[in-house]
Amino acid sequence: MLISEIELREIRLPLVHFFETSFGRTTERRIVLARVIDKDGTEGWGECTAGEGPFYSDEWTDAAWATLKEFLAPMVVGNELEGAAGVFPLMSPVRGHRMAKATIETACWEIEARQAGLPLWKHLGGTFDEIPCGVSIGIQDSPDELLEKIARELAAGYQRIKIKIKPGWDWDIVARVRKRFGDIRLMGDANSAYTLADAPLFQDLDQFNLMMLEQPLSHNDIFDHAELQKQIKTPVCLDESIHSSEDARHAIELGSCRIINVKLGRVGGHAEAKRVEEVCRENNIPVWCGGMLESGVGRAHNIAMATLAGFTLPGDVSASSRYWAEDIIDPPVIVTAQGTIMAPEGPGLGFDVNMARIDSLTVRKETIARKSSASGLR
Ligand code: OSB
Ligand code: MG
């Protein structure tokens, strides 16, 4: 593999409904996409999962754009590579910036899958051809609106409901949801809104038999989470704190969690996500695929990853129509009445990228190309 060109684009995509977490509300996404081209002409697409501000993590759209344009794309373009697995190591001089790195890395995996004539999920070693889906429902303007949304998603067939919680939108809300919907598969995600001093609240939540409690404590902590897990029955699931398979191993050995949410961007791409999945599988820690309000490109990568054997719990990967009036891939991602997504059979991502749609949404574009042989440098 020798990448001859990387085209970066920023697109703006309004959400059909705002998405609110303990750290803020998003109404419109600013998404960086990469179209990566191999010397044989094979093309792959990647999506940057950084948010619009440095709130979920320290990465955000403009930082990712600058890092990709100034450092990462020039590092990858024009270098002979063993394959997609060699892309992340090639970018190792840049510390952190895993979401930016994953933008290019995941695109290279699509290239490699296409060159092998395989759907990406099969190329990655996926075993499930159908993946179970849940939904993540943000904080709403009122509890009644939340209950209505949950009713709609359950009617659509989704297998698990995740609600966002924060101080002031936690115990009473969970109690109301349980009262109205009974024994559904339910979990809460705090996005780091609490401290260990809130342990009594979490003990009090144990009675609701949540499937898990996602990232209750600090975004970079695995120590206090281990202490909290000792004090509560509900399994802790880590999201923000896990950036690598090493983090996963440390958290498992410390007892900081019993479940891990894997996000491609947060760990730096498919190669690292596979290693996280492996560490977890070897330790009997179930994993599931998280979401970052992705457009179709990132969503398709998530679907491929979620076919790996360790992904035994429903993820946050759901239908395009929950997010977008019109997605940037054809067909859009759809969910069966059983709350599953069928892994696509076509090569690569298995969805067509809608170029006209992407062009109409693009607000900036930059091409980093291999220096032409005419320049005498290569
Ligand atoms: O913590 O999982 C999270 C969205 C943005 C940032 C962080 C998170 C989320 C979600 C939404 O929960 C998942 C999705 O529907 O894409
Ligand atoms: Mg989360």
mmCIF file of C-alpha atoms and ligand atoms in Angstrom:
data_model
loop_
_atom_site.group_PDB
_atom_site.id
_atom_site.type_symbol
_atom_site.label_atom_id
_atom_site.label_comp_id
_atom_site.label_asym_id
_atom_site.label_seq_id
_atom_site.Cartn_x
_atom_site.Cartn_y
_atom_site.Cartn_z
ATOM 1 C CA MET A 1 0.000 0.000 0.000
ATOM 2 C CA LEU A 2 1.288 3.437 -0.944
ATOM 3 C CA ILE A 3 -1.071 6.324 -0.335
ATOM 4 C CA SER A 4 -0.802 8.832 -3.144
ATOM 5 C CA GLU A 5 -3.426 11.302 -1.987
ATOM 6 C CA ILE A 6 -5.535 12.301 0.977
ATOM 7 C CA GLU A 7 -8.442 14.656 0.482
ATOM 8 C CA LEU A 8 -9.788 16.245 3.653
ATOM 9 C CA ARG A 9 -13.204 17.823 3.804
ATOM 10 C CA GLU A 10 -15.246 19.417 6.500
ATOM 11 C CA ILE A 11 -18.977 18.964 6.140
ATOM 12 C CA ARG A 12 -21.757 20.550 8.175
ATOM 13 C CA LEU A 13 -24.672 18.297 8.952
ATOM 14 C CA PRO A 14 -27.639 19.404 11.077
ATOM 15 C CA LEU A 15 -29.091 16.791 13.450
ATOM 16 C CA VAL A 16 -32.834 16.113 13.124
ATOM 17 C CA HIS A 17 -33.033 16.511 16.927
ATOM 18 C CA PHE A 18 -30.504 18.076 19.291
ATOM 19 C CA PHE A 19 -28.356 15.663 21.307
ATOM 20 C CA GLU A 20 -27.616 16.625 24.906
ATOM 21 C CA THR A 21 -25.180 15.041 27.344
ATOM 22 C CA SER A 22 -23.852 16.098 30.741
ATOM 23 C CA PHE A 23 -21.239 18.192 28.891
ATOM 24 C CA GLY A 24 -23.500 20.033 26.455
ATOM 25 C CA ARG A 25 -25.936 20.135 23.553
ATOM 26 C CA THR A 26 -25.159 19.527 19.867
ATOM 27 C CA THR A 27 -27.491 20.703 17.113
ATOM 28 C CA GLU A 28 -25.248 20.579 14.054
ATOM 29 C CA ARG A 29 -22.222 18.385 13.398
ATOM 30 C CA ARG A 30 -18.966 19.671 11.922
ATOM 31 C CA ILE A 31 -17.472 16.472 10.545
ATOM 32 C CA VAL A 32 -14.043 15.972 8.983
ATOM 33 C CA LEU A 33 -13.976 13.289 6.300
ATOM 34 C CA ALA A 34 -10.942 11.804 4.594
ATOM 35 C CA ARG A 35 -10.936 10.288 1.134
ATOM 36 C CA VAL A 36 -7.714 8.332 0.869
ATOM 37 C CA ILE A 37 -6.372 7.056 -2.461
ATOM 38 C CA ASP A 38 -3.836 4.287 -2.979
ATOM 39 C CA LYS A 39 -1.359 4.361 -5.864
ATOM 40 C CA ASP A 40 -3.436 1.705 -7.671
ATOM 41 C CA GLY A 41 -6.418 4.097 -7.567
ATOM 42 C CA THR A 42 -8.370 2.273 -4.827
ATOM 43 C CA GLU A 43 -10.253 4.728 -2.637
ATOM 44 C CA GLY A 44 -11.209 4.500 1.027
ATOM 45 C CA TRP A 45 -13.214 6.800 3.297
ATOM 46 C CA GLY A 46 -12.746 7.664 6.942
ATOM 47 C CA GLU A 47 -14.597 9.936 9.349
ATOM 48 C CA CYS A 48 -13.216 11.905 12.265
ATOM 49 C CA THR A 49 -15.341 11.420 15.378
ATOM 50 C CA ALA A 50 -14.090 14.538 17.179
ATOM 51 C CA GLY A 51 -16.887 16.742 18.477
ATOM 52 C CA GLU A 52 -17.479 20.440 17.879
ATOM 53 C CA GLY A 53 -15.668 21.406 21.087
ATOM 54 C CA PRO A 54 -13.087 19.785 23.414
ATOM 55 C CA PHE A 55 -15.693 18.492 25.870
ATOM 56 C CA TYR A 56 -16.054 14.736 25.387
ATOM 57 C CA SER A 57 -12.297 14.552 24.847
ATOM 58 C CA ASP A 58 -9.529 17.060 24.161
ATOM 59 C CA GLU A 59 -9.929 16.562 20.411
ATOM 60 C CA TRP A 60 -12.336 18.713 18.415
ATOM 61 C CA THR A 61 -13.060 19.550 14.783
ATOM 62 C CA ASP A 62 -10.592 22.402 14.195
ATOM 63 C CA ALA A 63 -7.809 20.694 16.156
ATOM 64 C CA ALA A 64 -8.319 17.494 14.164
ATOM 65 C CA TRP A 65 -8.389 19.435 10.895
ATOM 66 C CA ALA A 66 -5.099 21.208 11.649
ATOM 67 C CA THR A 67 -3.409 18.041 12.930
ATOM 68 C CA LEU A 68 -4.530 16.038 9.900
ATOM 69 C CA LYS A 69 -3.525 18.690 7.404
ATOM 70 C CA GLU A 70 -0.213 19.772 8.947
ATOM 71 C CA PHE A 71 1.122 16.513 10.328
ATOM 72 C CA LEU A 72 -0.780 13.272 9.826
ATOM 73 C CA ALA A 73 -1.664 13.370 6.135
ATOM 74 C CA PRO A 74 1.887 14.472 5.116
ATOM 75 C CA MET A 75 3.288 11.629 7.260
ATOM 76 C CA VAL A 76 1.218 8.989 5.479
ATOM 77 C CA VAL A 77 1.208 10.221 1.884
ATOM 78 C CA GLY A 78 3.988 8.825 -0.282
ATOM 79 C CA ASN A 79 5.209 6.218 2.209
ATOM 80 C CA GLU A 80 5.315 2.531 1.324
ATOM 81 C CA LEU A 81 3.225 0.657 3.911
ATOM 82 C CA GLU A 82 2.964 -3.016 4.854
ATOM 83 C CA GLY A 83 -0.772 -2.510 4.916
ATOM 84 C CA ALA A 84 -3.511 -0.797 6.884
ATOM 85 C CA ALA A 85 -2.086 -2.173 10.147
ATOM 86 C CA GLY A 86 1.064 -0.157 9.457
ATOM 87 C CA VAL A 87 -0.678 3.204 9.276
ATOM 88 C CA PHE A 88 -1.104 3.859 13.015
ATOM 89 C CA PRO A 89 2.579 3.073 13.797
ATOM 90 C CA LEU A 90 3.629 5.398 10.961
ATOM 91 C CA MET A 91 1.779 8.253 12.704
ATOM 92 C CA SER A 92 3.359 7.498 16.106
ATOM 93 C CA PRO A 93 5.570 10.642 16.152
ATOM 94 C CA VAL A 94 2.308 12.530 16.826
ATOM 95 C CA ARG A 95 1.184 11.953 20.393
ATOM 96 C CA GLY A 96 -2.477 11.524 21.169
ATOM 97 C CA HIS A 97 -4.878 12.842 18.507
ATOM 98 C CA ARG A 98 -6.297 9.351 18.122
ATOM 99 C CA MET A 99 -9.540 10.534 16.531
ATOM 100 C CA ALA A 100 -7.579 12.436 13.891
ATOM 101 C CA LYS A 101 -5.373 9.395 13.306
ATOM 102 C CA ALA A 102 -8.362 7.070 13.015
ATOM 103 C CA THR A 103 -9.756 9.253 10.208
ATOM 104 C CA ILE A 104 -6.898 8.166 7.937
ATOM 105 C CA GLU A 105 -6.346 4.745 9.469
ATOM 106 C CA THR A 106 -9.917 3.551 9.010
ATOM 107 C CA ALA A 107 -9.928 4.782 5.402
ATOM 108 C CA CYS A 108 -6.812 2.670 4.754
ATOM 109 C CA TRP A 109 -8.606 -0.414 6.096
ATOM 110 C CA GLU A 110 -11.382 0.230 3.595
ATOM 111 C CA ILE A 111 -8.786 0.442 0.832
ATOM 112 C CA GLU A 112 -7.242 -2.856 1.906
ATOM 113 C CA ALA A 113 -10.639 -4.566 2.088
ATOM 114 C CA ARG A 114 -11.515 -3.335 -1.406
ATOM 115 C CA GLN A 115 -8.196 -4.566 -2.749
ATOM 116 C CA ALA A 116 -8.977 -7.983 -1.252
ATOM 117 C CA GLY A 117 -12.475 -7.821 -2.814
ATOM 118 C CA LEU A 118 -14.053 -8.231 0.626
ATOM 119 C CA PRO A 119 -16.563 -6.368 2.765
ATOM 120 C CA LEU A 120 -14.567 -4.528 5.444
ATOM 121 C CA TRP A 121 -16.190 -6.524 8.244
ATOM 122 C CA LYS A 122 -14.972 -9.806 6.763
ATOM 123 C CA HIS A 123 -11.532 -8.355 6.121
ATOM 124 C CA LEU A 124 -11.327 -7.315 9.796
ATOM 125 C CA GLY A 125 -12.169 -10.873 10.848
ATOM 126 C CA GLY A 126 -15.786 -10.211 11.826
ATOM 127 C CA THR A 127 -17.937 -13.185 12.755
ATOM 128 C CA PHE A 128 -21.478 -11.786 13.058
ATOM 129 C CA ASP A 129 -23.377 -10.913 9.874
ATOM 130 C CA GLU A 130 -26.082 -9.169 11.907
ATOM 131 C CA ILE A 131 -25.435 -6.886 14.871
ATOM 132 C CA PRO A 132 -27.742 -6.043 17.803
ATOM 133 C CA CYS A 133 -28.601 -2.351 18.171
ATOM 134 C CA GLY A 134 -29.482 -0.051 21.004
ATOM 135 C CA VAL A 135 -30.082 3.677 21.095
ATOM 136 C CA SER A 136 -28.528 6.481 23.096
ATOM 137 C CA ILE A 137 -31.132 9.057 24.106
ATOM 138 C CA GLY A 138 -29.905 12.441 25.213
ATOM 139 C CA ILE A 139 -31.155 14.643 28.021
ATOM 140 C CA GLN A 140 -34.504 16.142 26.984
ATOM 141 C CA ASP A 141 -36.297 19.358 27.870
ATOM 142 C CA SER A 142 -38.708 17.392 30.057
ATOM 143 C CA PRO A 143 -39.077 13.860 31.472
ATOM 144 C CA ASP A 144 -42.260 13.360 29.409
ATOM 145 C CA GLU A 145 -40.335 14.021 26.207
ATOM 146 C CA LEU A 146 -37.804 11.391 27.258
ATOM 147 C CA LEU A 147 -40.547 8.831 27.936
ATOM 148 C CA GLU A 148 -42.087 9.529 24.514
ATOM 149 C CA LYS A 149 -38.739 9.020 22.809
ATOM 150 C CA ILE A 150 -38.133 5.760 24.613
ATOM 151 C CA ALA A 151 -41.598 4.518 23.625
ATOM 152 C CA ARG A 152 -40.831 5.322 19.981
ATOM 153 C CA GLU A 153 -37.459 3.544 20.003
ATOM 154 C CA LEU A 154 -38.850 0.452 21.699
ATOM 155 C CA ALA A 155 -41.638 0.339 19.122
ATOM 156 C CA ALA A 156 -38.992 0.502 16.390
ATOM 157 C CA GLY A 157 -37.461 -2.667 17.850
ATOM 158 C CA TYR A 158 -34.258 -1.390 19.452
ATOM 159 C CA GLN A 159 -32.890 -3.949 21.910
ATOM 160 C CA ARG A 160 -31.507 -1.642 24.557
ATOM 161 C CA ILE A 161 -32.167 1.901 25.759
ATOM 162 C CA LYS A 162 -29.359 4.114 27.028
ATOM 163 C CA ILE A 163 -30.277 7.352 28.715
ATOM 164 C CA LYS A 164 -27.898 10.146 29.494
ATOM 165 C CA ILE A 165 -27.740 11.128 33.136
ATOM 166 C CA LYS A 166 -26.278 14.054 35.060
ATOM 167 C CA PRO A 167 -26.803 15.514 38.534
ATOM 168 C CA GLY A 168 -30.460 16.565 38.659
ATOM 169 C CA TRP A 169 -31.406 14.179 35.812
ATOM 170 C CA ASP A 170 -30.659 10.800 37.333
ATOM 171 C CA TRP A 171 -32.492 8.844 40.080
ATOM 172 C CA ASP A 172 -35.985 10.270 39.477
ATOM 173 C CA ILE A 173 -35.622 9.823 35.737
ATOM 174 C CA VAL A 174 -34.465 6.212 35.991
ATOM 175 C CA ALA A 175 -37.312 5.513 38.428
ATOM 176 C CA ARG A 176 -39.873 6.964 35.990
ATOM 177 C CA VAL A 177 -38.478 5.012 33.063
ATOM 178 C CA ARG A 178 -38.556 1.741 35.016
ATOM 179 C CA LYS A 179 -42.084 2.472 36.242
ATOM 180 C CA ARG A 180 -43.429 3.091 32.756
ATOM 181 C CA PHE A 181 -41.488 0.484 30.762
ATOM 182 C CA GLY A 182 -40.808 -2.253 33.319
ATOM 183 C CA ASP A 183 -38.066 -4.737 32.675
ATOM 184 C CA ILE A 184 -36.535 -3.316 29.467
ATOM 185 C CA ARG A 185 -32.782 -3.479 28.868
ATOM 186 C CA LEU A 186 -31.803 -0.085 30.280
ATOM 187 C CA MET A 187 -28.512 1.661 31.062
ATOM 188 C CA GLY A 188 -27.259 5.122 32.001
ATOM 189 C CA ASP A 189 -24.333 7.154 30.669
ATOM 190 C CA ALA A 190 -23.010 9.985 32.869
ATOM 191 C CA ASN A 191 -20.132 11.189 30.662
ATOM 192 C CA SER A 192 -18.005 11.825 33.752
ATOM 193 C CA ALA A 193 -20.505 14.036 35.583
ATOM 194 C CA TYR A 194 -19.907 12.571 39.080
ATOM 195 C CA THR A 195 -17.213 11.903 41.678
ATOM 196 C CA LEU A 196 -16.608 9.127 44.166
ATOM 197 C CA ALA A 197 -18.500 11.229 46.722
ATOM 198 C CA ASP A 198 -21.636 10.277 44.739
ATOM 199 C CA ALA A 199 -21.212 6.561 45.536
ATOM 200 C CA PRO A 200 -24.388 6.578 47.712
ATOM 201 C CA LEU A 201 -26.431 7.723 44.705
ATOM 202 C CA PHE A 202 -25.088 4.839 42.637
ATOM 203 C CA GLN A 203 -25.787 2.369 45.439
ATOM 204 C CA ASP A 204 -29.312 3.717 45.454
ATOM 205 C CA LEU A 205 -29.517 3.148 41.671
ATOM 206 C CA ASP A 206 -28.587 -0.547 42.087
ATOM 207 C CA GLN A 207 -32.267 -1.349 42.809
ATOM 208 C CA PHE A 208 -33.156 -0.488 39.184
ATOM 209 C CA ASN A 209 -31.007 -3.283 37.745
ATOM 210 C CA LEU A 210 -29.404 -1.194 35.062
ATOM 211 C CA MET A 211 -27.425 -3.283 32.559
ATOM 212 C CA MET A 212 -24.513 -0.968 33.286
ATOM 213 C CA LEU A 213 -23.522 2.526 34.268
ATOM 214 C CA GLU A 214 -21.262 4.159 31.686
ATOM 215 C CA GLN A 215 -18.367 6.443 32.668
ATOM 216 C CA PRO A 216 -19.765 7.821 35.927
ATOM 217 C CA LEU A 217 -16.452 9.360 37.083
ATOM 218 C CA SER A 218 -13.641 11.423 35.612
ATOM 219 C CA HIS A 219 -12.832 11.095 31.904
ATOM 220 C CA ASN A 220 -9.256 9.959 32.549
ATOM 221 C CA ASP A 221 -9.768 7.905 35.681
ATOM 222 C CA ILE A 222 -9.508 4.162 36.216
ATOM 223 C CA PHE A 223 -8.594 4.280 39.918
ATOM 224 C CA ASP A 224 -11.728 5.758 41.473
ATOM 225 C CA HIS A 225 -13.869 3.696 39.098
ATOM 226 C CA ALA A 226 -12.322 0.564 40.649
ATOM 227 C CA GLU A 227 -13.326 1.816 44.093
ATOM 228 C CA LEU A 228 -16.842 2.639 42.897
ATOM 229 C CA GLN A 229 -17.223 -0.780 41.252
ATOM 230 C CA LYS A 230 -16.420 -2.401 44.621
ATOM 231 C CA GLN A 231 -19.245 -0.419 46.224
ATOM 232 C CA ILE A 232 -22.029 -1.054 43.702
ATOM 233 C CA LYS A 233 -23.665 -4.104 42.099
ATOM 234 C CA THR A 234 -24.393 -2.468 38.742
ATOM 235 C CA PRO A 235 -21.558 -3.143 36.281
ATOM 236 C CA VAL A 236 -19.454 -0.101 35.454
ATOM 237 C CA CYS A 237 -18.743 0.376 31.742
ATOM 238 C CA LEU A 238 -15.822 2.573 30.706
ATOM 239 C CA ASP A 239 -15.950 4.817 27.634
ATOM 240 C CA GLU A 240 -13.846 8.032 27.906
ATOM 241 C CA SER A 241 -11.073 6.424 30.000
ATOM 242 C CA ILE A 242 -10.096 3.730 27.473
ATOM 243 C CA HIS A 243 -7.767 4.944 24.706
ATOM 244 C CA SER A 244 -5.910 1.735 23.959
ATOM 245 C CA SER A 245 -5.689 -1.980 24.609
ATOM 246 C CA GLU A 246 -3.179 -1.156 27.361
ATOM 247 C CA ASP A 247 -5.770 1.047 29.061
ATOM 248 C CA ALA A 248 -8.275 -1.800 28.721
ATOM 249 C CA ARG A 249 -5.851 -4.276 30.291
ATOM 250 C CA HIS A 250 -5.075 -1.922 33.165
ATOM 251 C CA ALA A 251 -8.741 -1.190 33.834
ATOM 252 C CA ILE A 252 -9.632 -4.880 33.777
ATOM 253 C CA GLU A 253 -6.777 -5.808 36.129
ATOM 254 C CA LEU A 254 -7.724 -3.009 38.527
ATOM 255 C CA GLY A 255 -11.384 -4.010 38.458
ATOM 256 C CA SER A 256 -12.425 -0.559 37.225
ATOM 257 C CA CYS A 257 -15.176 -1.918 34.966
ATOM 258 C CA ARG A 258 -16.968 -5.104 33.931
ATOM 259 C CA ILE A 259 -17.862 -3.898 30.430
ATOM 260 C CA ILE A 260 -16.084 -1.717 27.859
ATOM 261 C CA ASN A 261 -17.495 0.568 25.186
ATOM 262 C CA VAL A 262 -15.207 0.619 22.124
ATOM 263 C CA LYS A 263 -15.105 3.653 19.845
ATOM 264 C CA LEU A 264 -12.920 3.622 16.764
ATOM 265 C CA GLY A 265 -11.920 7.265 17.047
ATOM 266 C CA ARG A 266 -11.169 7.181 20.757
ATOM 267 C CA VAL A 267 -8.710 4.268 20.373
ATOM 268 C CA GLY A 268 -7.137 5.380 17.083
ATOM 269 C CA GLY A 269 -8.699 3.106 14.486
ATOM 270 C CA HIS A 270 -9.471 -0.480 13.554
ATOM 271 C CA ALA A 271 -6.093 -2.016 14.468
ATOM 272 C CA GLU A 272 -6.256 -0.758 18.057
ATOM 273 C CA ALA A 273 -9.989 -1.478 18.337
ATOM 274 C CA LYS A 274 -9.246 -5.092 17.381
ATOM 275 C CA ARG A 275 -6.624 -5.252 20.135
ATOM 276 C CA VAL A 276 -9.068 -3.835 22.693
ATOM 277 C CA GLU A 277 -11.652 -6.396 21.602
ATOM 278 C CA GLU A 278 -9.070 -9.171 21.969
ATOM 279 C CA VAL A 279 -7.924 -8.152 25.462
ATOM 280 C CA CYS A 280 -11.552 -7.970 26.564
ATOM 281 C CA ARG A 281 -12.519 -11.287 24.981
ATOM 282 C CA GLU A 282 -9.581 -13.050 26.647
ATOM 283 C CA ASN A 283 -10.732 -11.633 29.991
ATOM 284 C CA ASN A 284 -14.459 -12.322 29.497
ATOM 285 C CA ILE A 285 -15.256 -8.611 29.471
ATOM 286 C CA PRO A 286 -18.096 -7.959 27.017
ATOM 287 C CA VAL A 287 -17.611 -5.030 24.643
ATOM 288 C CA TRP A 288 -20.045 -3.036 22.554
ATOM 289 C CA CYS A 289 -19.689 -0.416 19.854
ATOM 290 C CA GLY A 290 -20.161 3.161 21.000
ATOM 291 C CA GLY A 291 -21.300 6.020 18.795
ATOM 292 C CA MET A 292 -20.241 9.623 18.261
ATOM 293 C CA LEU A 293 -23.202 10.898 16.208
ATOM 294 C CA GLU A 294 -21.434 9.692 13.071
ATOM 295 C CA SER A 295 -22.502 10.319 9.526
ATOM 296 C CA GLY A 296 -22.822 7.289 7.266
ATOM 297 C CA VAL A 297 -19.081 6.839 6.736
ATOM 298 C CA GLY A 298 -18.277 6.533 10.442
ATOM 299 C CA ARG A 299 -21.457 4.533 10.987
ATOM 300 C CA ALA A 300 -20.435 2.004 8.316
ATOM 301 C CA HIS A 301 -17.017 1.615 9.974
ATOM 302 C CA ASN A 302 -18.777 1.041 13.308
ATOM 303 C CA ILE A 303 -20.956 -1.666 11.803
ATOM 304 C CA ALA A 304 -17.870 -3.445 10.453
ATOM 305 C CA MET A 305 -16.106 -3.291 13.837
ATOM 306 C CA ALA A 306 -19.183 -4.512 15.714
ATOM 307 C CA THR A 307 -19.128 -7.823 13.808
ATOM 308 C CA LEU A 308 -16.029 -8.938 15.781
ATOM 309 C CA ALA A 309 -16.645 -11.844 18.164
ATOM 310 C CA GLY A 310 -16.285 -9.876 21.415
ATOM 311 C CA PHE A 311 -19.122 -7.473 20.546
ATOM 312 C CA THR A 312 -21.809 -9.408 22.381
ATOM 313 C CA LEU A 313 -23.923 -6.506 23.697
ATOM 314 C CA PRO A 314 -26.146 -4.127 21.693
ATOM 315 C CA GLY A 315 -24.215 -1.007 20.676
ATOM 316 C CA ASP A 316 -25.052 2.657 20.077
ATOM 317 C CA VAL A 317 -25.141 2.113 16.318
ATOM 318 C CA SER A 318 -28.597 2.894 15.000
ATOM 319 C CA ALA A 319 -30.453 4.007 11.878
ATOM 320 C CA SER A 320 -29.267 7.024 9.873
ATOM 321 C CA SER A 321 -32.749 8.516 10.056
ATOM 322 C CA ARG A 322 -32.451 9.012 13.834
ATOM 323 C CA TYR A 323 -29.756 11.603 13.102
ATOM 324 C CA TRP A 324 -30.045 12.938 9.572
ATOM 325 C CA ALA A 325 -32.747 14.072 7.177
ATOM 326 C CA GLU A 326 -30.485 12.619 4.485
ATOM 327 C CA ASP A 327 -27.287 10.674 5.129
ATOM 328 C CA ILE A 328 -24.120 10.909 3.015
ATOM 329 C CA ILE A 329 -24.168 7.210 2.080
ATOM 330 C CA ASP A 330 -26.498 5.162 -0.114
ATOM 331 C CA PRO A 331 -28.419 3.299 1.054
ATOM 332 C CA PRO A 332 -28.688 4.857 4.516
ATOM 333 C CA VAL A 333 -28.222 2.562 7.529
ATOM 334 C CA ILE A 334 -31.502 0.874 8.382
ATOM 335 C CA VAL A 335 -32.473 -1.248 11.344
ATOM 336 C CA THR A 336 -34.642 -4.384 11.177
ATOM 337 C CA ALA A 337 -37.844 -4.757 13.200
ATOM 338 C CA GLN A 338 -35.794 -7.001 15.534
ATOM 339 C CA GLY A 339 -33.433 -4.111 16.297
ATOM 340 C CA THR A 340 -30.493 -5.363 14.269
ATOM 341 C CA ILE A 341 -28.343 -4.115 11.403
ATOM 342 C CA MET A 342 -27.332 -6.545 8.663
ATOM 343 C CA ALA A 343 -23.642 -6.358 7.781
ATOM 344 C CA PRO A 344 -23.414 -5.308 4.113
ATOM 345 C CA GLU A 345 -22.192 -7.718 1.441
ATOM 346 C CA GLY A 346 -20.481 -5.219 -0.902
ATOM 347 C CA PRO A 347 -16.718 -4.626 -0.869
ATOM 348 C CA GLY A 348 -15.177 -2.114 1.533
ATOM 349 C CA LEU A 349 -17.681 -0.208 3.642
ATOM 350 C CA GLY A 350 -20.463 -1.784 1.608
ATOM 351 C CA PHE A 351 -22.283 1.508 1.134
ATOM 352 C CA ASP A 352 -21.865 4.039 -1.685
ATOM 353 C CA VAL A 353 -20.626 7.463 -0.711
ATOM 354 C CA ASN A 354 -23.018 10.096 -2.098
ATOM 355 C CA MET A 355 -20.557 12.532 -3.708
ATOM 356 C CA ALA A 356 -23.158 15.077 -4.773
ATOM 357 C CA ARG A 357 -24.524 15.199 -1.248
ATOM 358 C CA ILE A 358 -21.029 15.502 0.262
ATOM 359 C CA ASP A 359 -20.110 18.270 -2.211
ATOM 360 C CA SER A 360 -23.197 20.221 -1.227
ATOM 361 C CA LEU A 361 -22.312 19.958 2.489
ATOM 362 C CA THR A 362 -18.581 20.693 2.162
ATOM 363 C CA VAL A 363 -17.386 23.949 3.728
ATOM 364 C CA ARG A 364 -13.647 23.400 3.217
ATOM 365 C CA LYS A 365 -11.440 21.000 1.337
ATOM 366 C CA GLU A 366 -7.703 20.346 1.266
ATOM 367 C CA THR A 367 -5.716 17.861 -0.780
ATOM 368 C CA ILE A 368 -2.416 16.445 0.409
ATOM 369 C CA ALA A 369 -0.827 14.696 -2.556
ATOM 370 C CA ARG A 370 2.331 12.765 -3.179
ATOM 371 C CA LYS A 371 4.914 15.037 -4.715
ATOM 372 C CA SER A 372 4.828 14.373 -8.433
ATOM 373 C CA SER A 373 7.757 12.515 -9.949
ATOM 374 C CA ALA A 374 8.258 15.577 -12.158
ATOM 375 C CA SER A 375 9.564 17.388 -9.092
ATOM 376 C CA GLY A 376 12.352 14.820 -9.016
ATOM 377 C CA LEU A 377 11.786 14.080 -5.329
ATOM 378 C CA ARG A 378 10.196 10.663 -5.711
HETATM 379 O O1 OSB B 1 -20.706 9.078 25.589
HETATM 380 O O2 OSB B 1 -21.347 7.629 24.217
HETATM 381 C C1 OSB B 1 -21.150 8.814 24.484
HETATM 382 C C2 OSB B 1 -22.391 11.052 21.647
HETATM 383 C C3 OSB B 1 -21.397 12.002 21.610
HETATM 384 C C4 OSB B 1 -20.373 11.935 22.524
HETATM 385 C C5 OSB B 1 -20.337 10.898 23.459
HETATM 386 C C6 OSB B 1 -21.313 9.929 23.486
HETATM 387 C C7 OSB B 1 -22.384 10.024 22.588
HETATM 388 C C8 OSB B 1 -23.501 9.114 22.569
HETATM 389 C C9 OSB B 1 -24.280 9.028 21.297
HETATM 390 O O3 OSB B 1 -23.900 8.504 23.541
HETATM 391 C C10 OSB B 1 -24.121 7.757 20.575
HETATM 392 C C11 OSB B 1 -24.710 7.863 19.185
HETATM 393 O O4 OSB B 1 -25.924 7.746 19.089
HETATM 394 O O5 OSB B 1 -23.959 8.064 18.221
HETATM 395 MG MG MG B 2 -20.431 7.291 26.652
#
